[in-house]
């Protein structure tokens, strides 16, 4: 069954340092996508980065990179040079291409960047 | 483009009342979905649709109905509201279900059931 797990309810990081948010997943579909979203305190959902299951290279978008380890079924988000504005909830999500097409989310990690 | 719009932004219901949360998108997206967000639970999928006339259940469908008569609209109906349905509801859409892409989210509806 399709499943996303985020085991870190909360994380702290010092401003300008890098931080890794963990995400593991489970699926029997060979074709799927993995996504990260940011939800600031204002409540909107902001798409950050995407990784396809067949992509050979890890995805990067500015200060965000996705550490994709297919054999371990992990898709960790790395934020480099943290900024105060990075303080938010971060959600990992997965979507299967075939089968149910369900788009499911993990329980999230609350990141606090310290000045 | 307005993107994904949701109405109302806030709603208070009494137990047993029914109501419809509206969701519309103007991006011609085939895939639309409804989530509820509760503290510590992340976003849980209620119902989703892969195109007009096609809907399916998500993880927590009980107490909710959906229909998809047009590509643009995907309303969520609460049949008989219960306090356990107090939550923030998000509607989202994305391109073809067979193609991978991010979802675009509406601003959310904060629902309180007393």
PDB file of C-alpha atoms in Angstrom:
ATOM      1  CA  UNK A   1       0.000   0.000   0.000  1.00  0.00           C
ATOM      2  CA  UNK A   2       1.058   3.547  -0.670  1.00  0.00           C
ATOM      3  CA  UNK A   3       2.542   5.216   2.404  1.00  0.00           C
ATOM      4  CA  UNK A   4       4.626   8.245   3.344  1.00  0.00           C
ATOM      5  CA  UNK A   5       6.444   8.542   6.678  1.00  0.00           C
ATOM      6  CA  UNK A   6       8.025  11.609   8.231  1.00  0.00           C
ATOM      7  CA  UNK A   7       9.516  10.708  11.589  1.00  0.00           C
ATOM      8  CA  UNK A   8      10.680  14.150  12.728  1.00  0.00           C
ATOM      9  CA  UNK A   9       7.799  16.126  14.216  1.00  0.00           C
ATOM     10  CA  UNK A  10      10.062  19.124  14.857  1.00  0.00           C
ATOM     11  CA  UNK A  11      13.550  20.305  13.954  1.00  0.00           C
ATOM     12  CA  UNK A  12      15.741  23.264  14.882  1.00  0.00           C
ATOM     13  CA  UNK A  13      18.529  24.670  12.748  1.00  0.00           C
ATOM     14  CA  UNK A  14      20.817  27.636  13.124  1.00  0.00           C
ATOM     15  CA  UNK A  15      20.522  30.349  10.511  1.00  0.00           C
ATOM     16  CA  UNK A  16      22.911  29.809   7.538  1.00  0.00           C
ATOM     17  CA  UNK A  17      23.374  26.126   8.327  1.00  0.00           C
ATOM     18  CA  UNK A  18      22.064  23.207   6.285  1.00  0.00           C
ATOM     19  CA  UNK A  19      19.284  20.927   7.478  1.00  0.00           C
ATOM     20  CA  UNK A  20      17.914  17.585   6.287  1.00  0.00           C
ATOM     21  CA  UNK A  21      14.266  16.645   6.664  1.00  0.00           C
ATOM     22  CA  UNK A  22      13.596  12.928   6.439  1.00  0.00           C
ATOM     23  CA  UNK A  23      10.978  11.186   4.338  1.00  0.00           C
ATOM     24  CA  UNK A  24      10.516   7.501   3.611  1.00  0.00           C
ATOM     25  CA  UNK A  25       7.880   6.015   1.380  1.00  0.00           C
ATOM     26  CA  UNK A  26       6.384   2.744   0.313  1.00  0.00           C
ATOM     27  CA  UNK A  27       4.753   1.822  -2.966  1.00  0.00           C
ATOM     28  CA  UNK A  28       4.483  -1.125  -5.296  1.00  0.00           C
ATOM     29  CA  UNK A  29       4.152   1.094  -8.357  1.00  0.00           C
ATOM     30  CA  UNK A  30       7.448   1.333 -10.300  1.00  0.00           C
ATOM     31  CA  UNK A  31       6.491   4.787 -11.566  1.00  0.00           C
ATOM     32  CA  UNK A  32       5.842   7.504  -9.028  1.00  0.00           C
ATOM     33  CA  UNK A  33       6.699  11.028  -8.067  1.00  0.00           C
ATOM     34  CA  UNK A  34       7.913  12.461  -4.806  1.00  0.00           C
ATOM     35  CA  UNK A  35       7.225  16.041  -3.766  1.00  0.00           C
ATOM     36  CA  UNK A  36       8.001  18.454  -0.977  1.00  0.00           C
ATOM     37  CA  UNK A  37       5.744  21.295   0.084  1.00  0.00           C
ATOM     38  CA  UNK A  38       6.216  24.120   2.546  1.00  0.00           C
ATOM     39  CA  UNK A  39       3.412  25.493   4.687  1.00  0.00           C
ATOM     40  CA  UNK A  40       4.263  28.744   6.462  1.00  0.00           C
ATOM     41  CA  UNK A  41       2.233  29.970   9.408  1.00  0.00           C
ATOM     42  CA  UNK A  42      -0.049  31.830   6.989  1.00  0.00           C
ATOM     43  CA  UNK A  43      -1.363  28.431   5.905  1.00  0.00           C
ATOM     44  CA  UNK A  44      -0.833  28.265   2.152  1.00  0.00           C
ATOM     45  CA  UNK A  45       0.800  25.234   0.563  1.00  0.00           C
ATOM     46  CA  UNK A  46       3.906  26.043  -1.473  1.00  0.00           C
ATOM     47  CA  UNK A  47       5.438  23.504  -3.834  1.00  0.00           C
ATOM     48  CA  UNK A  48       9.212  23.215  -3.432  1.00  0.00           C
ATOM     49  CA  UNK A  49      10.681  20.333  -5.393  1.00  0.00           C
ATOM     50  CA  UNK A  50       9.859  17.165  -7.329  1.00  0.00           C
ATOM     51  CA  UNK A  51      11.658  13.881  -8.012  1.00  0.00           C
ATOM     52  CA  UNK A  52      10.491  11.212 -10.435  1.00  0.00           C
ATOM     53  CA  UNK A  53      11.156   7.579  -9.702  1.00  0.00           C
ATOM     54  CA  UNK A  54      13.085   7.154 -12.945  1.00  0.00           C
ATOM     55  CA  UNK A  55      15.164  10.307 -12.583  1.00  0.00           C
ATOM     56  CA  UNK A  56      18.831   9.429 -12.434  1.00  0.00           C
ATOM     57  CA  UNK A  57      19.947  12.602 -10.719  1.00  0.00           C
ATOM     58  CA  UNK A  58      18.774  14.177  -7.507  1.00  0.00           C
ATOM     59  CA  UNK A  59      16.480  17.150  -8.016  1.00  0.00           C
ATOM     60  CA  UNK A  60      17.641  20.625  -7.040  1.00  0.00           C
ATOM     61  CA  UNK A  61      15.788  23.942  -6.903  1.00  0.00           C
ATOM     62  CA  UNK A  62      17.856  26.804  -5.598  1.00  0.00           C
ATOM     63  CA  UNK A  63      18.634  26.108  -1.938  1.00  0.00           C
ATOM     64  CA  UNK A  64      16.500  22.963  -1.960  1.00  0.00           C
ATOM     65  CA  UNK A  65      17.741  19.559  -2.995  1.00  0.00           C
ATOM     66  CA  UNK A  66      16.148  16.161  -2.754  1.00  0.00           C
ATOM     67  CA  UNK A  67      18.376  13.299  -1.636  1.00  0.00           C
ATOM     68  CA  UNK A  68      16.709  10.406  -3.444  1.00  0.00           C
ATOM     69  CA  UNK A  69      17.781   6.908  -2.429  1.00  0.00           C
ATOM     70  CA  UNK A  70      15.505   4.573  -4.342  1.00  0.00           C
ATOM     71  CA  UNK A  71      16.714   1.302  -2.836  1.00  0.00           C
ATOM     72  CA  UNK A  72      16.150   2.654   0.663  1.00  0.00           C
ATOM     73  CA  UNK A  73      12.867   4.296  -0.393  1.00  0.00           C
ATOM     74  CA  UNK A  74      13.878   7.617   1.037  1.00  0.00           C
ATOM     75  CA  UNK A  75      13.462  11.136  -0.335  1.00  0.00           C
ATOM     76  CA  UNK A  76      15.010  13.531   2.122  1.00  0.00           C
ATOM     77  CA  UNK A  77      14.827  17.294   1.642  1.00  0.00           C
ATOM     78  CA  UNK A  78      18.036  19.233   2.155  1.00  0.00           C
ATOM     79  CA  UNK A  79      17.817  22.973   2.727  1.00  0.00           C
ATOM     80  CA  UNK A  80      21.149  24.719   2.436  1.00  0.00           C
ATOM     81  CA  UNK A  81      22.015  28.053   4.062  1.00  0.00           C
ATOM     82  CA  UNK A  82      18.844  28.191   6.162  1.00  0.00           C
ATOM     83  CA  UNK A  83      17.055  31.501   6.456  1.00  0.00           C
ATOM     84  CA  UNK A  84      14.608  32.741   9.070  1.00  0.00           C
ATOM     85  CA  UNK A  85      11.890  32.614   6.417  1.00  0.00           C
ATOM     86  CA  UNK A  86      12.393  28.860   6.124  1.00  0.00           C
ATOM     87  CA  UNK A  87      10.633  28.374   9.462  1.00  0.00           C
ATOM     88  CA  UNK A  88       7.497  26.449   8.490  1.00  0.00           C
ATOM     89  CA  UNK A  89       5.871  23.024   8.259  1.00  0.00           C
ATOM     90  CA  UNK A  90       7.323  20.813   5.542  1.00  0.00           C
ATOM     91  CA  UNK A  91       5.365  17.980   3.965  1.00  0.00           C
ATOM     92  CA  UNK A  92       6.608  15.110   1.870  1.00  0.00           C
ATOM     93  CA  UNK A  93       4.131  13.723  -0.662  1.00  0.00           C
ATOM     94  CA  UNK A  94       3.934  10.926  -3.191  1.00  0.00           C
ATOM     95  CA  UNK A  95       1.859  10.231  -6.253  1.00  0.00           C
ATOM     96  CA  UNK A  96       1.641   6.988  -8.163  1.00  0.00           C
ATOM     97  CA  UNK A  97       1.381   7.249 -11.955  1.00  0.00           C
ATOM     98  CA  UNK A  98      -0.674   4.106 -12.422  1.00  0.00           C
ATOM     99  CA  UNK A  99      -2.996   2.310 -10.095  1.00  0.00           C
ATOM    100  CA  UNK A 100      -5.023   4.637  -7.934  1.00  0.00           C
ATOM    101  CA  UNK A 101      -3.294   7.937  -8.831  1.00  0.00           C
ATOM    102  CA  UNK A 102      -3.689   8.907  -5.197  1.00  0.00           C
ATOM    103  CA  UNK A 103      -1.606  11.844  -4.062  1.00  0.00           C
ATOM    104  CA  UNK A 104      -0.809  11.338  -0.364  1.00  0.00           C
ATOM    105  CA  UNK A 105       1.109  13.294   2.245  1.00  0.00           C
ATOM    106  CA  UNK A 106       3.190  12.598   5.313  1.00  0.00           C
ATOM    107  CA  UNK A 107       2.427  14.073   8.719  1.00  0.00           C
ATOM    108  CA  UNK A 108       4.940  16.871   8.296  1.00  0.00           C
ATOM    109  CA  UNK A 109       8.001  18.287  10.045  1.00  0.00           C
ATOM    110  CA  UNK A 110       7.963  21.668  11.743  1.00  0.00           C
ATOM    111  CA  UNK A 111      11.239  23.475  11.122  1.00  0.00           C
ATOM    112  CA  UNK A 112      12.347  26.394  13.256  1.00  0.00           C
ATOM    113  CA  UNK A 113      15.341  28.438  12.108  1.00  0.00           C
ATOM    114  CA  UNK A 114      17.183  30.143  14.941  1.00  0.00           C
ATOM    115  CA  UNK A 115      18.884  33.516  14.557  1.00  0.00           C
TER     116      UNK A 115
ATOM    117  CA  UNK B   1      -5.579  32.854 -13.881  1.00  0.00           C
ATOM    118  CA  UNK B   2      -7.237  32.703 -10.479  1.00  0.00           C
ATOM    119  CA  UNK B   3      -5.731  29.243  -9.848  1.00  0.00           C
ATOM    120  CA  UNK B   4      -7.645  27.187  -7.290  1.00  0.00           C
ATOM    121  CA  UNK B   5     -10.355  29.025  -5.405  1.00  0.00           C
ATOM    122  CA  UNK B   6     -12.260  27.842  -2.358  1.00  0.00           C
ATOM    123  CA  UNK B   7     -15.323  29.252  -0.679  1.00  0.00           C
ATOM    124  CA  UNK B   8     -16.050  29.982   2.062  1.00  0.00           C
ATOM    125  CA  UNK B   9     -12.829  30.810   3.913  1.00  0.00           C
ATOM    126  CA  UNK B  10     -14.405  30.233   7.309  1.00  0.00           C
ATOM    127  CA  UNK B  11     -17.556  28.402   8.371  1.00  0.00           C
ATOM    128  CA  UNK B  12     -19.204  27.475  11.655  1.00  0.00           C
ATOM    129  CA  UNK B  13     -21.802  24.717  11.633  1.00  0.00           C
ATOM    130  CA  UNK B  14     -23.934  23.109  14.246  1.00  0.00           C
ATOM    131  CA  UNK B  15     -23.879  19.341  14.649  1.00  0.00           C
ATOM    132  CA  UNK B  16     -26.192  17.734  12.127  1.00  0.00           C
ATOM    133  CA  UNK B  17     -26.190  20.582   9.625  1.00  0.00           C
ATOM    134  CA  UNK B  18     -25.116  19.980   6.054  1.00  0.00           C
ATOM    135  CA  UNK B  19     -23.137  22.217   3.761  1.00  0.00           C
ATOM    136  CA  UNK B  20     -21.061  22.272   0.595  1.00  0.00           C
ATOM    137  CA  UNK B  21     -17.502  23.503   0.345  1.00  0.00           C
ATOM    138  CA  UNK B  22     -16.881  24.924  -3.089  1.00  0.00           C
ATOM    139  CA  UNK B  23     -13.722  24.421  -5.119  1.00  0.00           C
ATOM    140  CA  UNK B  24     -12.991  25.661  -8.616  1.00  0.00           C
ATOM    141  CA  UNK B  25      -9.917  25.826 -10.828  1.00  0.00           C
ATOM    142  CA  UNK B  26      -9.345  27.606 -14.120  1.00  0.00           C
ATOM    143  CA  UNK B  27      -6.241  25.735 -15.267  1.00  0.00           C
ATOM    144  CA  UNK B  28      -8.066  22.923 -17.091  1.00  0.00           C
ATOM    145  CA  UNK B  29      -6.627  20.395 -14.660  1.00  0.00           C
ATOM    146  CA  UNK B  30      -8.038  16.900 -14.846  1.00  0.00           C
ATOM    147  CA  UNK B  31      -6.989  15.811 -11.370  1.00  0.00           C
ATOM    148  CA  UNK B  32      -8.644  17.377  -8.322  1.00  0.00           C
ATOM    149  CA  UNK B  33      -8.624  16.359  -4.685  1.00  0.00           C
ATOM    150  CA  UNK B  34      -9.852  17.285  -1.243  1.00  0.00           C
ATOM    151  CA  UNK B  35      -7.784  17.045   1.943  1.00  0.00           C
ATOM    152  CA  UNK B  36      -8.389  17.756   5.552  1.00  0.00           C
ATOM    153  CA  UNK B  37      -5.590  18.993   7.793  1.00  0.00           C
ATOM    154  CA  UNK B  38      -5.624  18.315  11.494  1.00  0.00           C
ATOM    155  CA  UNK B  39      -2.772  19.047  13.945  1.00  0.00           C
ATOM    156  CA  UNK B  40      -0.228  16.225  13.935  1.00  0.00           C
ATOM    157  CA  UNK B  41      -2.027  14.346  11.147  1.00  0.00           C
ATOM    158  CA  UNK B  42      -0.701  16.066   8.062  1.00  0.00           C
ATOM    159  CA  UNK B  43      -3.000  16.265   5.052  1.00  0.00           C
ATOM    160  CA  UNK B  44      -5.332  13.335   4.693  1.00  0.00           C
ATOM    161  CA  UNK B  45      -7.000  12.617   1.387  1.00  0.00           C
ATOM    162  CA  UNK B  46     -10.799  12.643   1.524  1.00  0.00           C
ATOM    163  CA  UNK B  47     -11.866  12.189  -2.111  1.00  0.00           C
ATOM    164  CA  UNK B  48     -10.264  12.729  -5.456  1.00  0.00           C
ATOM    165  CA  UNK B  49     -11.205  12.864  -9.113  1.00  0.00           C
ATOM    166  CA  UNK B  50      -9.210  12.010 -12.230  1.00  0.00           C
ATOM    167  CA  UNK B  51     -11.631  13.763 -14.554  1.00  0.00           C
ATOM    168  CA  UNK B  52     -15.198  14.950 -15.011  1.00  0.00           C
ATOM    169  CA  UNK B  53     -17.631  12.248 -13.980  1.00  0.00           C
ATOM    170  CA  UNK B  54     -14.978  10.172 -12.176  1.00  0.00           C
ATOM    171  CA  UNK B  55     -14.446  10.261  -8.426  1.00  0.00           C
ATOM    172  CA  UNK B  56     -12.908   7.928  -5.884  1.00  0.00           C
ATOM    173  CA  UNK B  57     -12.409   7.664  -2.161  1.00  0.00           C
ATOM    174  CA  UNK B  58      -9.269   8.635  -0.339  1.00  0.00           C
ATOM    175  CA  UNK B  59      -8.119   7.759   3.170  1.00  0.00           C
ATOM    176  CA  UNK B  60     -10.949   9.392   5.159  1.00  0.00           C
ATOM    177  CA  UNK B  61     -14.109   9.524   2.991  1.00  0.00           C
ATOM    178  CA  UNK B  62     -16.770   8.830   5.612  1.00  0.00           C
ATOM    179  CA  UNK B  63     -19.215  11.688   6.112  1.00  0.00           C
ATOM    180  CA  UNK B  64     -18.300  13.399   2.843  1.00  0.00           C
ATOM    181  CA  UNK B  65     -19.648  13.257  -0.689  1.00  0.00           C
ATOM    182  CA  UNK B  66     -18.232  14.632  -3.913  1.00  0.00           C
ATOM    183  CA  UNK B  67     -19.259  14.921  -7.533  1.00  0.00           C
ATOM    184  CA  UNK B  68     -17.446  16.204 -10.603  1.00  0.00           C
ATOM    185  CA  UNK B  69     -19.852  17.337 -13.281  1.00  0.00           C
ATOM    186  CA  UNK B  70     -17.373  19.733 -14.924  1.00  0.00           C
ATOM    187  CA  UNK B  71     -13.605  19.911 -15.229  1.00  0.00           C
ATOM    188  CA  UNK B  72     -13.559  23.188 -13.307  1.00  0.00           C
ATOM    189  CA  UNK B  73     -15.588  22.385 -10.188  1.00  0.00           C
ATOM    190  CA  UNK B  74     -15.207  19.818  -7.432  1.00  0.00           C
ATOM    191  CA  UNK B  75     -17.556  20.519  -4.500  1.00  0.00           C
ATOM    192  CA  UNK B  76     -17.291  18.666  -1.188  1.00  0.00           C
ATOM    193  CA  UNK B  77     -20.530  17.981   0.691  1.00  0.00           C
ATOM    194  CA  UNK B  78     -20.773  17.376   4.397  1.00  0.00           C
ATOM    195  CA  UNK B  79     -23.915  15.344   4.852  1.00  0.00           C
ATOM    196  CA  UNK B  80     -24.482  15.730   8.607  1.00  0.00           C
ATOM    197  CA  UNK B  81     -21.719  17.685  10.281  1.00  0.00           C
ATOM    198  CA  UNK B  82     -20.025  16.271  13.374  1.00  0.00           C
ATOM    199  CA  UNK B  83     -17.494  17.885  15.742  1.00  0.00           C
ATOM    200  CA  UNK B  84     -14.904  15.402  14.439  1.00  0.00           C
ATOM    201  CA  UNK B  85     -15.123  17.187  11.085  1.00  0.00           C
ATOM    202  CA  UNK B  86     -13.730  20.378  12.575  1.00  0.00           C
ATOM    203  CA  UNK B  87     -10.648  20.905  10.442  1.00  0.00           C
ATOM    204  CA  UNK B  88      -9.010  22.926   7.708  1.00  0.00           C
ATOM    205  CA  UNK B  89     -10.025  21.712   4.261  1.00  0.00           C
ATOM    206  CA  UNK B  90      -7.831  22.114   1.216  1.00  0.00           C
ATOM    207  CA  UNK B  91      -8.768  21.588  -2.386  1.00  0.00           C
ATOM    208  CA  UNK B  92      -5.999  20.930  -4.900  1.00  0.00           C
ATOM    209  CA  UNK B  93      -5.620  20.261  -8.604  1.00  0.00           C
ATOM    210  CA  UNK B  94      -2.980  19.051 -11.014  1.00  0.00           C
ATOM    211  CA  UNK B  95      -2.587  18.071 -14.629  1.00  0.00           C
ATOM    212  CA  UNK B  96      -3.429  14.726 -16.162  1.00  0.00           C
ATOM    213  CA  UNK B  97      -3.406  11.870 -13.634  1.00  0.00           C
ATOM    214  CA  UNK B  98      -1.062   9.960 -15.905  1.00  0.00           C
ATOM    215  CA  UNK B  99       1.506  12.718 -15.812  1.00  0.00           C
ATOM    216  CA  UNK B 100       3.462  13.581 -12.713  1.00  0.00           C
ATOM    217  CA  UNK B 101       3.307  17.146 -11.552  1.00  0.00           C
ATOM    218  CA  UNK B 102       2.825  19.180  -8.445  1.00  0.00           C
ATOM    219  CA  UNK B 103      -0.578  19.993  -7.066  1.00  0.00           C
ATOM    220  CA  UNK B 104      -1.852  23.543  -6.881  1.00  0.00           C
ATOM    221  CA  UNK B 105      -3.665  24.277  -3.661  1.00  0.00           C
ATOM    222  CA  UNK B 106      -6.520  26.553  -2.761  1.00  0.00           C
ATOM    223  CA  UNK B 107      -6.250  28.815   0.293  1.00  0.00           C
ATOM    224  CA  UNK B 108      -8.250  26.444   2.496  1.00  0.00           C
ATOM    225  CA  UNK B 109     -11.538  26.545   4.384  1.00  0.00           C
ATOM    226  CA  UNK B 110     -11.477  26.558   8.163  1.00  0.00           C
ATOM    227  CA  UNK B 111     -14.538  24.664   9.393  1.00  0.00           C
ATOM    228  CA  UNK B 112     -15.719  24.503  12.982  1.00  0.00           C
ATOM    229  CA  UNK B 113     -18.549  22.192  13.999  1.00  0.00           C
ATOM    230  CA  UNK B 114     -20.092  22.895  17.406  1.00  0.00           C
TER     231      UNK B 114
END
